[in-house]
Short mmCIF file of N, CA and C in Angstrom, two decimals:
data_model
loop_
_atom_site.label_atom_id
_atom_site.label_comp_id
_atom_site.label_asym_id
_atom_site.label_seq_id
_atom_site.Cartn_x
_atom_site.Cartn_y
_atom_site.Cartn_z
N MET A 1 13.38 -55.62 -24.27
CA MET A 1 12.03 -55.13 -24.44
C MET A 1 11.51 -54.52 -23.13
N LYS A 2 11.83 -55.18 -22.00
CA LYS A 2 11.41 -54.70 -20.70
C LYS A 2 12.04 -53.33 -20.40
N ASN A 3 13.34 -53.19 -20.73
CA ASN A 3 14.04 -51.93 -20.51
C ASN A 3 13.47 -50.81 -21.38
N LEU A 4 13.10 -51.13 -22.61
CA LEU A 4 12.50 -50.15 -23.51
C LEU A 4 11.16 -49.66 -22.95
N LEU A 5 10.38 -50.56 -22.42
CA LEU A 5 9.10 -50.20 -21.82
C LEU A 5 9.30 -49.31 -20.60
N LYS A 6 10.29 -49.64 -19.76
CA LYS A 6 10.58 -48.82 -18.59
C LYS A 6 11.03 -47.42 -19.00
N MET A 7 11.89 -47.35 -20.02
CA MET A 7 12.37 -46.06 -20.49
C MET A 7 11.22 -45.23 -21.05
N THR A 8 10.34 -45.84 -21.82
CA THR A 8 9.19 -45.14 -22.39
C THR A 8 8.29 -44.61 -21.29
N LEU A 9 8.04 -45.40 -20.27
CA LEU A 9 7.23 -44.96 -19.13
C LEU A 9 7.89 -43.81 -18.39
N ALA A 10 9.20 -43.87 -18.21
CA ALA A 10 9.93 -42.81 -17.51
C ALA A 10 9.86 -41.50 -18.30
N ILE A 11 10.07 -41.56 -19.60
CA ILE A 11 10.00 -40.36 -20.45
C ILE A 11 8.59 -39.80 -20.44
N GLY A 12 7.60 -40.67 -20.55
CA GLY A 12 6.20 -40.23 -20.52
C GLY A 12 5.86 -39.55 -19.21
N THR A 13 6.35 -40.07 -18.10
CA THR A 13 6.10 -39.48 -16.79
C THR A 13 6.75 -38.10 -16.69
N LEU A 14 7.98 -37.97 -17.17
CA LEU A 14 8.66 -36.67 -17.16
C LEU A 14 7.92 -35.64 -18.01
N CYS A 15 7.47 -36.04 -19.19
CA CYS A 15 6.72 -35.13 -20.07
C CYS A 15 5.42 -34.70 -19.41
N LEU A 16 4.72 -35.62 -18.79
CA LEU A 16 3.46 -35.32 -18.11
C LEU A 16 3.71 -34.37 -16.94
N ALA A 17 4.79 -34.56 -16.22
CA ALA A 17 5.13 -33.68 -15.10
C ALA A 17 5.40 -32.27 -15.61
N GLN A 18 6.11 -32.15 -16.73
CA GLN A 18 6.38 -30.84 -17.31
C GLN A 18 5.08 -30.16 -17.71
N LEU A 19 4.17 -30.89 -18.35
CA LEU A 19 2.90 -30.31 -18.77
C LEU A 19 2.08 -29.84 -17.58
N SER A 20 2.09 -30.60 -16.49
CA SER A 20 1.32 -30.22 -15.32
C SER A 20 1.94 -29.02 -14.61
N ASN A 21 3.22 -28.74 -14.83
CA ASN A 21 3.88 -27.59 -14.24
C ASN A 21 3.60 -26.30 -14.99
N ALA A 22 3.05 -26.37 -16.20
CA ALA A 22 2.76 -25.17 -16.99
C ALA A 22 1.75 -24.30 -16.24
N GLN A 23 2.02 -23.01 -16.18
CA GLN A 23 1.15 -22.06 -15.51
C GLN A 23 0.49 -21.17 -16.56
N LYS A 24 -0.81 -21.08 -16.53
CA LYS A 24 -1.56 -20.22 -17.45
C LYS A 24 -1.38 -18.78 -16.98
N LEU A 25 -0.88 -17.92 -17.86
CA LEU A 25 -0.67 -16.52 -17.53
C LEU A 25 -1.75 -15.66 -18.18
N SER A 26 -2.10 -14.59 -17.50
CA SER A 26 -2.97 -13.58 -18.10
C SER A 26 -2.52 -12.21 -17.62
N SER A 27 -2.88 -11.18 -18.38
CA SER A 27 -2.39 -9.85 -18.08
C SER A 27 -3.00 -9.30 -16.80
N GLN A 28 -2.15 -8.69 -16.03
CA GLN A 28 -2.56 -7.99 -14.82
C GLN A 28 -2.69 -6.51 -15.15
N SER A 29 -1.76 -6.02 -15.98
CA SER A 29 -1.82 -4.64 -16.46
C SER A 29 -1.03 -4.54 -17.76
N SER A 30 -1.36 -3.52 -18.53
CA SER A 30 -0.62 -3.29 -19.78
C SER A 30 -0.57 -1.80 -20.07
N ASN A 31 0.56 -1.38 -20.59
CA ASN A 31 0.74 0.00 -21.04
C ASN A 31 1.39 -0.07 -22.41
N ILE A 32 0.64 0.36 -23.41
CA ILE A 32 1.12 0.35 -24.78
C ILE A 32 1.19 1.80 -25.25
N LYS A 33 2.29 2.17 -25.86
CA LYS A 33 2.45 3.53 -26.36
C LYS A 33 2.96 3.47 -27.79
N ILE A 34 2.32 4.22 -28.66
CA ILE A 34 2.73 4.31 -30.06
C ILE A 34 3.12 5.76 -30.32
N ASP A 35 4.35 5.95 -30.79
CA ASP A 35 4.87 7.28 -31.09
C ASP A 35 5.08 7.42 -32.59
N GLY A 36 4.81 8.63 -33.09
CA GLY A 36 5.01 8.90 -34.50
C GLY A 36 5.32 10.36 -34.74
N THR A 37 5.44 10.69 -36.00
CA THR A 37 5.75 12.06 -36.38
C THR A 37 4.70 12.58 -37.36
N SER A 38 4.70 13.87 -37.55
CA SER A 38 3.87 14.49 -38.59
C SER A 38 4.59 15.74 -39.07
N THR A 39 4.06 16.34 -40.10
CA THR A 39 4.68 17.57 -40.61
C THR A 39 4.49 18.74 -39.64
N LEU A 40 3.58 18.58 -38.65
CA LEU A 40 3.34 19.64 -37.67
C LEU A 40 4.12 19.40 -36.37
N HIS A 41 4.00 18.19 -35.81
CA HIS A 41 4.67 17.87 -34.55
C HIS A 41 4.66 16.35 -34.33
N ASP A 42 5.48 15.91 -33.38
CA ASP A 42 5.45 14.50 -32.99
C ASP A 42 4.16 14.22 -32.25
N TRP A 43 3.73 12.97 -32.26
CA TRP A 43 2.48 12.59 -31.59
C TRP A 43 2.63 11.26 -30.90
N SER A 44 1.72 10.96 -29.99
CA SER A 44 1.71 9.64 -29.35
C SER A 44 0.27 9.27 -29.00
N MET A 45 0.04 7.97 -28.97
CA MET A 45 -1.23 7.40 -28.53
C MET A 45 -0.89 6.30 -27.54
N ALA A 46 -1.77 6.09 -26.57
CA ALA A 46 -1.50 5.08 -25.55
C ALA A 46 -2.76 4.29 -25.23
N SER A 47 -2.54 3.08 -24.72
CA SER A 47 -3.63 2.23 -24.27
C SER A 47 -3.19 1.46 -23.03
N ALA A 48 -4.12 1.30 -22.10
CA ALA A 48 -3.87 0.47 -20.93
C ALA A 48 -4.90 -0.65 -20.88
N GLN A 49 -5.46 -0.98 -22.06
CA GLN A 49 -6.56 -1.94 -22.12
C GLN A 49 -6.27 -3.08 -23.08
N ALA A 50 -5.13 -3.71 -22.92
CA ALA A 50 -4.78 -4.86 -23.76
C ALA A 50 -4.82 -6.13 -22.92
N THR A 51 -4.98 -7.26 -23.59
CA THR A 51 -4.93 -8.55 -22.88
C THR A 51 -3.72 -9.34 -23.37
N PHE A 52 -3.19 -10.13 -22.48
CA PHE A 52 -2.03 -10.97 -22.75
C PHE A 52 -2.33 -12.34 -22.16
N SER A 53 -1.98 -13.40 -22.89
CA SER A 53 -2.10 -14.75 -22.35
C SER A 53 -0.95 -15.60 -22.85
N GLY A 54 -0.62 -16.61 -22.07
CA GLY A 54 0.45 -17.53 -22.42
C GLY A 54 0.55 -18.60 -21.35
N ASN A 55 1.43 -19.57 -21.58
CA ASN A 55 1.66 -20.66 -20.64
C ASN A 55 3.13 -20.67 -20.24
N ALA A 56 3.40 -20.44 -18.96
CA ALA A 56 4.77 -20.42 -18.46
C ALA A 56 5.15 -21.80 -17.95
N SER A 57 6.28 -22.29 -18.44
CA SER A 57 6.80 -23.58 -17.98
C SER A 57 8.31 -23.54 -18.14
N GLY A 58 9.01 -23.69 -17.03
CA GLY A 58 10.47 -23.67 -17.08
C GLY A 58 10.97 -22.31 -17.52
N SER A 59 11.79 -22.28 -18.57
CA SER A 59 12.39 -21.03 -19.02
C SER A 59 11.65 -20.39 -20.20
N THR A 60 10.41 -20.86 -20.46
CA THR A 60 9.68 -20.40 -21.64
C THR A 60 8.24 -20.04 -21.32
N ILE A 61 7.75 -19.01 -21.99
CA ILE A 61 6.32 -18.70 -22.01
C ILE A 61 5.86 -19.05 -23.42
N SER A 62 4.96 -20.02 -23.54
CA SER A 62 4.52 -20.48 -24.86
C SER A 62 3.08 -20.05 -25.14
N ASP A 63 2.66 -20.24 -26.39
CA ASP A 63 1.30 -19.92 -26.85
C ASP A 63 0.92 -18.49 -26.47
N VAL A 64 1.79 -17.55 -26.79
CA VAL A 64 1.61 -16.15 -26.41
C VAL A 64 0.62 -15.47 -27.36
N LYS A 65 -0.33 -14.75 -26.75
CA LYS A 65 -1.30 -13.98 -27.54
C LYS A 65 -1.54 -12.65 -26.84
N PHE A 66 -1.42 -11.58 -27.62
CA PHE A 66 -1.65 -10.22 -27.15
C PHE A 66 -2.75 -9.62 -28.02
N VAL A 67 -3.76 -9.02 -27.39
CA VAL A 67 -4.85 -8.41 -28.14
C VAL A 67 -5.15 -7.04 -27.54
N MET A 68 -5.26 -6.04 -28.42
CA MET A 68 -5.61 -4.69 -27.99
C MET A 68 -6.74 -4.17 -28.88
N LYS A 69 -7.75 -3.61 -28.27
CA LYS A 69 -8.83 -2.97 -29.01
C LYS A 69 -8.28 -1.70 -29.66
N THR A 70 -8.53 -1.56 -30.94
CA THR A 70 -8.04 -0.40 -31.67
C THR A 70 -8.51 0.90 -31.03
N THR A 71 -9.77 0.94 -30.62
CA THR A 71 -10.33 2.17 -30.05
C THR A 71 -9.88 2.44 -28.62
N SER A 72 -9.07 1.55 -28.04
CA SER A 72 -8.51 1.83 -26.72
C SER A 72 -7.31 2.77 -26.82
N LEU A 73 -6.77 2.93 -28.03
CA LEU A 73 -5.67 3.87 -28.25
C LEU A 73 -6.20 5.29 -28.15
N LYS A 74 -5.58 6.10 -27.33
CA LYS A 74 -6.03 7.49 -27.14
C LYS A 74 -4.82 8.42 -27.20
N SER A 75 -5.06 9.59 -27.80
CA SER A 75 -4.06 10.66 -27.79
C SER A 75 -4.63 11.78 -26.92
N LYS A 76 -4.04 12.94 -27.00
CA LYS A 76 -4.56 14.09 -26.25
C LYS A 76 -5.61 14.84 -27.07
N GLU A 77 -5.81 14.42 -28.32
CA GLU A 77 -6.73 15.13 -29.22
C GLU A 77 -7.77 14.16 -29.78
N SER A 78 -9.04 14.43 -29.52
CA SER A 78 -10.10 13.53 -30.00
C SER A 78 -10.16 13.50 -31.53
N ALA A 79 -9.82 14.61 -32.19
CA ALA A 79 -9.81 14.63 -33.66
C ALA A 79 -8.74 13.68 -34.20
N MET A 80 -7.59 13.63 -33.53
CA MET A 80 -6.53 12.72 -33.95
C MET A 80 -6.97 11.26 -33.74
N ASP A 81 -7.62 11.00 -32.61
CA ASP A 81 -8.14 9.66 -32.34
C ASP A 81 -9.09 9.23 -33.46
N LYS A 82 -9.99 10.11 -33.81
CA LYS A 82 -10.99 9.82 -34.85
C LYS A 82 -10.31 9.48 -36.18
N ASN A 83 -9.30 10.26 -36.55
CA ASN A 83 -8.57 10.00 -37.81
C ASN A 83 -7.79 8.69 -37.74
N ALA A 84 -7.22 8.40 -36.57
CA ALA A 84 -6.48 7.14 -36.40
C ALA A 84 -7.43 5.95 -36.54
N TYR A 85 -8.60 6.02 -35.89
CA TYR A 85 -9.57 4.92 -35.96
C TYR A 85 -10.06 4.72 -37.39
N LYS A 86 -10.19 5.82 -38.11
CA LYS A 86 -10.61 5.73 -39.52
C LYS A 86 -9.53 5.01 -40.33
N SER A 87 -8.28 5.39 -40.15
CA SER A 87 -7.17 4.75 -40.88
C SER A 87 -7.03 3.28 -40.51
N LEU A 88 -7.30 2.95 -39.25
CA LEU A 88 -7.20 1.57 -38.77
C LEU A 88 -8.47 0.77 -39.06
N GLU A 89 -9.47 1.42 -39.63
CA GLU A 89 -10.75 0.77 -39.92
C GLU A 89 -11.27 0.04 -38.69
N SER A 90 -11.31 0.76 -37.57
CA SER A 90 -11.65 0.16 -36.28
C SER A 90 -13.05 -0.46 -36.25
N GLY A 91 -13.98 0.06 -37.01
CA GLY A 91 -15.31 -0.54 -37.05
C GLY A 91 -15.31 -1.92 -37.67
N LYS A 92 -14.45 -2.11 -38.65
CA LYS A 92 -14.35 -3.38 -39.37
C LYS A 92 -13.36 -4.34 -38.73
N TYR A 93 -12.25 -3.78 -38.21
CA TYR A 93 -11.18 -4.58 -37.60
C TYR A 93 -10.89 -4.03 -36.20
N PRO A 94 -11.67 -4.45 -35.21
CA PRO A 94 -11.57 -3.84 -33.87
C PRO A 94 -10.32 -4.21 -33.07
N ASP A 95 -9.60 -5.27 -33.47
CA ASP A 95 -8.47 -5.74 -32.67
C ASP A 95 -7.14 -5.65 -33.40
N ILE A 96 -6.10 -5.35 -32.64
CA ILE A 96 -4.71 -5.49 -33.08
C ILE A 96 -4.16 -6.66 -32.29
N THR A 97 -3.59 -7.65 -32.99
CA THR A 97 -3.19 -8.90 -32.35
C THR A 97 -1.73 -9.24 -32.66
N PHE A 98 -1.03 -9.74 -31.64
CA PHE A 98 0.32 -10.27 -31.83
C PHE A 98 0.35 -11.66 -31.22
N THR A 99 0.85 -12.63 -31.98
CA THR A 99 1.01 -13.99 -31.47
C THR A 99 2.43 -14.48 -31.74
N THR A 100 2.91 -15.30 -30.83
CA THR A 100 4.21 -15.93 -31.02
C THR A 100 4.18 -17.29 -30.31
N ALA A 101 4.96 -18.22 -30.83
CA ALA A 101 5.01 -19.55 -30.23
C ALA A 101 5.59 -19.50 -28.84
N SER A 102 6.61 -18.64 -28.63
CA SER A 102 7.22 -18.57 -27.30
C SER A 102 8.07 -17.33 -27.13
N LEU A 103 8.30 -17.01 -25.87
CA LEU A 103 9.26 -15.99 -25.49
C LEU A 103 9.90 -16.45 -24.20
N PRO A 104 11.06 -15.90 -23.85
CA PRO A 104 11.73 -16.38 -22.64
C PRO A 104 10.95 -15.99 -21.38
N ALA A 105 10.99 -16.81 -20.36
CA ALA A 105 10.34 -16.50 -19.09
C ALA A 105 11.17 -15.49 -18.29
N SER A 106 12.42 -15.30 -18.71
CA SER A 106 13.29 -14.32 -18.08
C SER A 106 14.44 -14.03 -19.03
N GLY A 107 14.85 -12.77 -19.10
CA GLY A 107 15.97 -12.41 -19.96
C GLY A 107 15.55 -11.58 -21.15
N THR A 108 16.48 -11.42 -22.08
CA THR A 108 16.29 -10.59 -23.26
C THR A 108 16.35 -11.45 -24.51
N ALA A 109 15.45 -11.17 -25.44
CA ALA A 109 15.44 -11.93 -26.70
C ALA A 109 14.73 -11.11 -27.77
N THR A 110 14.97 -11.46 -29.02
CA THR A 110 14.21 -10.91 -30.13
C THR A 110 13.21 -11.98 -30.53
N VAL A 111 11.95 -11.68 -30.30
CA VAL A 111 10.87 -12.64 -30.49
C VAL A 111 10.31 -12.50 -31.91
N SER A 112 10.15 -13.61 -32.59
CA SER A 112 9.50 -13.62 -33.91
C SER A 112 8.05 -13.99 -33.71
N GLY A 113 7.16 -13.24 -34.35
CA GLY A 113 5.74 -13.53 -34.22
C GLY A 113 4.95 -12.90 -35.35
N ASN A 114 3.64 -12.97 -35.25
CA ASN A 114 2.74 -12.42 -36.26
C ASN A 114 1.93 -11.28 -35.68
N LEU A 115 2.01 -10.14 -36.34
CA LEU A 115 1.25 -8.95 -35.94
C LEU A 115 0.15 -8.75 -36.97
N THR A 116 -1.09 -8.63 -36.47
CA THR A 116 -2.24 -8.40 -37.35
C THR A 116 -2.85 -7.05 -37.04
N ILE A 117 -2.88 -6.20 -38.07
CA ILE A 117 -3.51 -4.88 -38.00
C ILE A 117 -4.37 -4.75 -39.26
N THR A 118 -5.59 -4.31 -39.10
CA THR A 118 -6.55 -4.15 -40.22
C THR A 118 -6.60 -5.38 -41.13
N ASN A 119 -6.65 -6.54 -40.52
CA ASN A 119 -6.78 -7.81 -41.24
C ASN A 119 -5.56 -8.15 -42.11
N VAL A 120 -4.45 -7.46 -41.90
CA VAL A 120 -3.19 -7.77 -42.59
C VAL A 120 -2.25 -8.34 -41.53
N THR A 121 -1.75 -9.55 -41.77
CA THR A 121 -0.83 -10.19 -40.84
C THR A 121 0.56 -10.25 -41.45
N LYS A 122 1.53 -9.80 -40.67
CA LYS A 122 2.93 -9.82 -41.11
C LYS A 122 3.79 -10.41 -40.01
N ALA A 123 4.81 -11.15 -40.42
CA ALA A 123 5.80 -11.67 -39.48
C ALA A 123 6.71 -10.51 -39.09
N ILE A 124 6.90 -10.32 -37.79
CA ILE A 124 7.80 -9.27 -37.31
C ILE A 124 8.72 -9.84 -36.24
N LYS A 125 9.77 -9.10 -35.96
CA LYS A 125 10.68 -9.41 -34.86
C LYS A 125 10.51 -8.30 -33.83
N PHE A 126 10.38 -8.71 -32.56
CA PHE A 126 10.11 -7.75 -31.50
C PHE A 126 11.08 -8.00 -30.35
N PRO A 127 12.05 -7.09 -30.13
CA PRO A 127 12.99 -7.26 -29.01
C PRO A 127 12.25 -7.05 -27.68
N VAL A 128 12.40 -7.99 -26.76
CA VAL A 128 11.75 -7.89 -25.45
C VAL A 128 12.71 -8.23 -24.33
N THR A 129 12.40 -7.73 -23.16
CA THR A 129 13.07 -8.11 -21.93
C THR A 129 11.99 -8.59 -20.97
N VAL A 130 12.17 -9.78 -20.44
CA VAL A 130 11.21 -10.35 -19.50
C VAL A 130 11.88 -10.48 -18.14
N THR A 131 11.21 -9.97 -17.12
CA THR A 131 11.70 -10.06 -15.75
C THR A 131 10.66 -10.81 -14.93
N LYS A 132 11.11 -11.82 -14.20
CA LYS A 132 10.20 -12.60 -13.37
C LYS A 132 10.42 -12.25 -11.91
N SER A 133 9.31 -11.99 -11.21
CA SER A 133 9.36 -11.71 -9.78
C SER A 133 8.21 -12.47 -9.13
N GLY A 134 8.52 -13.56 -8.45
CA GLY A 134 7.47 -14.40 -7.88
C GLY A 134 6.64 -15.02 -9.00
N ASN A 135 5.33 -14.79 -8.99
CA ASN A 135 4.44 -15.31 -10.04
C ASN A 135 4.14 -14.26 -11.11
N THR A 136 4.86 -13.15 -11.09
CA THR A 136 4.62 -12.06 -12.02
C THR A 136 5.73 -11.97 -13.05
N TYR A 137 5.34 -11.80 -14.30
CA TYR A 137 6.27 -11.62 -15.42
C TYR A 137 6.06 -10.22 -15.98
N ILE A 138 7.13 -9.44 -16.05
CA ILE A 138 7.07 -8.10 -16.64
C ILE A 138 7.72 -8.19 -18.02
N ILE A 139 6.95 -7.84 -19.05
CA ILE A 139 7.44 -7.93 -20.42
C ILE A 139 7.51 -6.52 -20.99
N LYS A 140 8.72 -6.11 -21.37
CA LYS A 140 8.94 -4.78 -21.93
C LYS A 140 9.61 -4.94 -23.27
N GLY A 141 9.25 -4.06 -24.20
CA GLY A 141 9.88 -4.10 -25.50
C GLY A 141 9.53 -2.89 -26.34
N SER A 142 10.24 -2.75 -27.43
CA SER A 142 10.04 -1.64 -28.34
C SER A 142 10.47 -2.06 -29.74
N THR A 143 9.68 -1.66 -30.73
CA THR A 143 10.06 -1.92 -32.11
C THR A 143 9.48 -0.84 -33.02
N LYS A 144 10.09 -0.68 -34.17
CA LYS A 144 9.61 0.28 -35.17
C LYS A 144 9.01 -0.50 -36.33
N LEU A 145 7.98 0.08 -36.92
CA LEU A 145 7.41 -0.49 -38.14
C LEU A 145 6.76 0.61 -38.95
N LYS A 146 6.45 0.27 -40.18
CA LYS A 146 5.80 1.23 -41.06
C LYS A 146 4.32 0.87 -41.19
N MET A 147 3.47 1.88 -41.09
CA MET A 147 2.03 1.66 -41.22
C MET A 147 1.70 1.06 -42.59
N SER A 148 2.40 1.52 -43.62
CA SER A 148 2.12 1.07 -44.99
C SER A 148 2.37 -0.44 -45.15
N THR A 149 3.23 -1.02 -44.32
CA THR A 149 3.47 -2.46 -44.36
C THR A 149 2.18 -3.23 -44.11
N PHE A 150 1.26 -2.63 -43.35
CA PHE A 150 -0.01 -3.27 -43.01
C PHE A 150 -1.18 -2.70 -43.82
N GLY A 151 -0.83 -2.02 -44.92
CA GLY A 151 -1.87 -1.49 -45.80
C GLY A 151 -2.56 -0.26 -45.24
N ILE A 152 -1.95 0.37 -44.25
CA ILE A 152 -2.55 1.56 -43.63
C ILE A 152 -1.95 2.81 -44.28
N LYS A 153 -2.82 3.65 -44.78
CA LYS A 153 -2.38 4.93 -45.31
C LYS A 153 -2.22 5.88 -44.12
N PRO A 154 -1.02 6.40 -43.91
CA PRO A 154 -0.83 7.31 -42.77
C PRO A 154 -1.84 8.46 -42.82
N PRO A 155 -2.49 8.73 -41.69
CA PRO A 155 -3.52 9.78 -41.67
C PRO A 155 -2.97 11.14 -42.07
N SER A 156 -3.86 11.95 -42.65
CA SER A 156 -3.53 13.34 -42.95
C SER A 156 -4.70 14.20 -42.47
N PHE A 157 -4.41 15.48 -42.26
CA PHE A 157 -5.40 16.40 -41.72
C PHE A 157 -5.44 17.66 -42.57
N MET A 158 -6.45 18.45 -42.37
CA MET A 158 -6.60 19.75 -43.03
C MET A 158 -6.33 19.63 -44.53
N MET A 159 -7.13 18.76 -45.16
CA MET A 159 -7.07 18.56 -46.61
C MET A 159 -5.68 18.15 -47.09
N GLY A 160 -4.98 17.39 -46.27
CA GLY A 160 -3.68 16.86 -46.65
C GLY A 160 -2.50 17.77 -46.38
N THR A 161 -2.72 18.93 -45.77
CA THR A 161 -1.60 19.83 -45.50
C THR A 161 -0.74 19.35 -44.34
N ILE A 162 -1.35 18.61 -43.42
CA ILE A 162 -0.60 18.01 -42.32
C ILE A 162 -0.63 16.51 -42.52
N LYS A 163 0.56 15.92 -42.63
CA LYS A 163 0.67 14.48 -42.90
C LYS A 163 1.42 13.77 -41.78
N THR A 164 0.93 12.58 -41.48
CA THR A 164 1.57 11.74 -40.48
C THR A 164 2.68 10.95 -41.15
N GLY A 165 3.82 10.80 -40.46
CA GLY A 165 4.91 9.98 -40.98
C GLY A 165 4.50 8.51 -41.01
N ASP A 166 5.09 7.74 -41.90
CA ASP A 166 4.76 6.32 -42.07
C ASP A 166 5.32 5.46 -40.94
N GLU A 167 6.49 5.82 -40.40
CA GLU A 167 7.13 4.99 -39.38
C GLU A 167 6.58 5.32 -37.98
N ILE A 168 6.30 4.27 -37.21
CA ILE A 168 5.87 4.43 -35.83
C ILE A 168 6.76 3.58 -34.92
N ASN A 169 6.80 3.95 -33.66
CA ASN A 169 7.54 3.20 -32.66
C ASN A 169 6.53 2.66 -31.65
N ILE A 170 6.55 1.35 -31.42
CA ILE A 170 5.62 0.71 -30.49
C ILE A 170 6.39 0.31 -29.23
N ASN A 171 5.92 0.74 -28.08
CA ASN A 171 6.51 0.41 -26.79
C ASN A 171 5.49 -0.35 -25.97
N ILE A 172 5.90 -1.49 -25.39
CA ILE A 172 5.00 -2.27 -24.56
C ILE A 172 5.56 -2.43 -23.16
N ASN A 173 4.68 -2.51 -22.19
CA ASN A 173 5.03 -2.80 -20.81
C ASN A 173 3.84 -3.59 -20.25
N ILE A 174 4.01 -4.90 -20.14
CA ILE A 174 2.92 -5.79 -19.74
C ILE A 174 3.31 -6.53 -18.48
N SER A 175 2.38 -6.61 -17.55
CA SER A 175 2.56 -7.40 -16.34
C SER A 175 1.56 -8.55 -16.40
N ALA A 176 2.07 -9.80 -16.31
CA ALA A 176 1.21 -10.98 -16.39
C ALA A 176 1.47 -11.88 -15.19
N THR A 177 0.40 -12.48 -14.69
CA THR A 177 0.52 -13.40 -13.56
C THR A 177 -0.28 -14.67 -13.84
N ASN A 178 -0.03 -15.69 -13.03
CA ASN A 178 -0.80 -16.93 -13.17
C ASN A 178 -1.90 -16.99 -12.14
#
């Protein structure tokens, strides 16, 4: 009984030490780029106004949350931005959110998480590479998805003569520190 109590105390102390070593991370910078096609030409929108948070401990970053304001996405054309915000229902759903239980603190992995766009949440897989330098974590990744998966009708212009393709490519480059 005495040995069991000692073992329980030792395990409890180790767990507490691990919890106290967790470092709260937040975004230092972010660059998000979304590329797509249309019947006229390829297009892209970008944002540098996203937030990232998580807890780094050992080889894992846990409780990961990424949030980007829909209206922070900008292209080179204000008319395209306006049509994109309309399709994304930015007034009603101002945020695009990705959450995952964990990702590696260093290395390459395919992360499973939940992406929410226009109040539709879908489980997705997102390949990422995480590089750690001092207290900074650089998270890079790219994935393709279809707008229609999230209930988004791809925008069209000029009475439907110019149509946006359904598939988009999302590229992320996030720097987070504690």
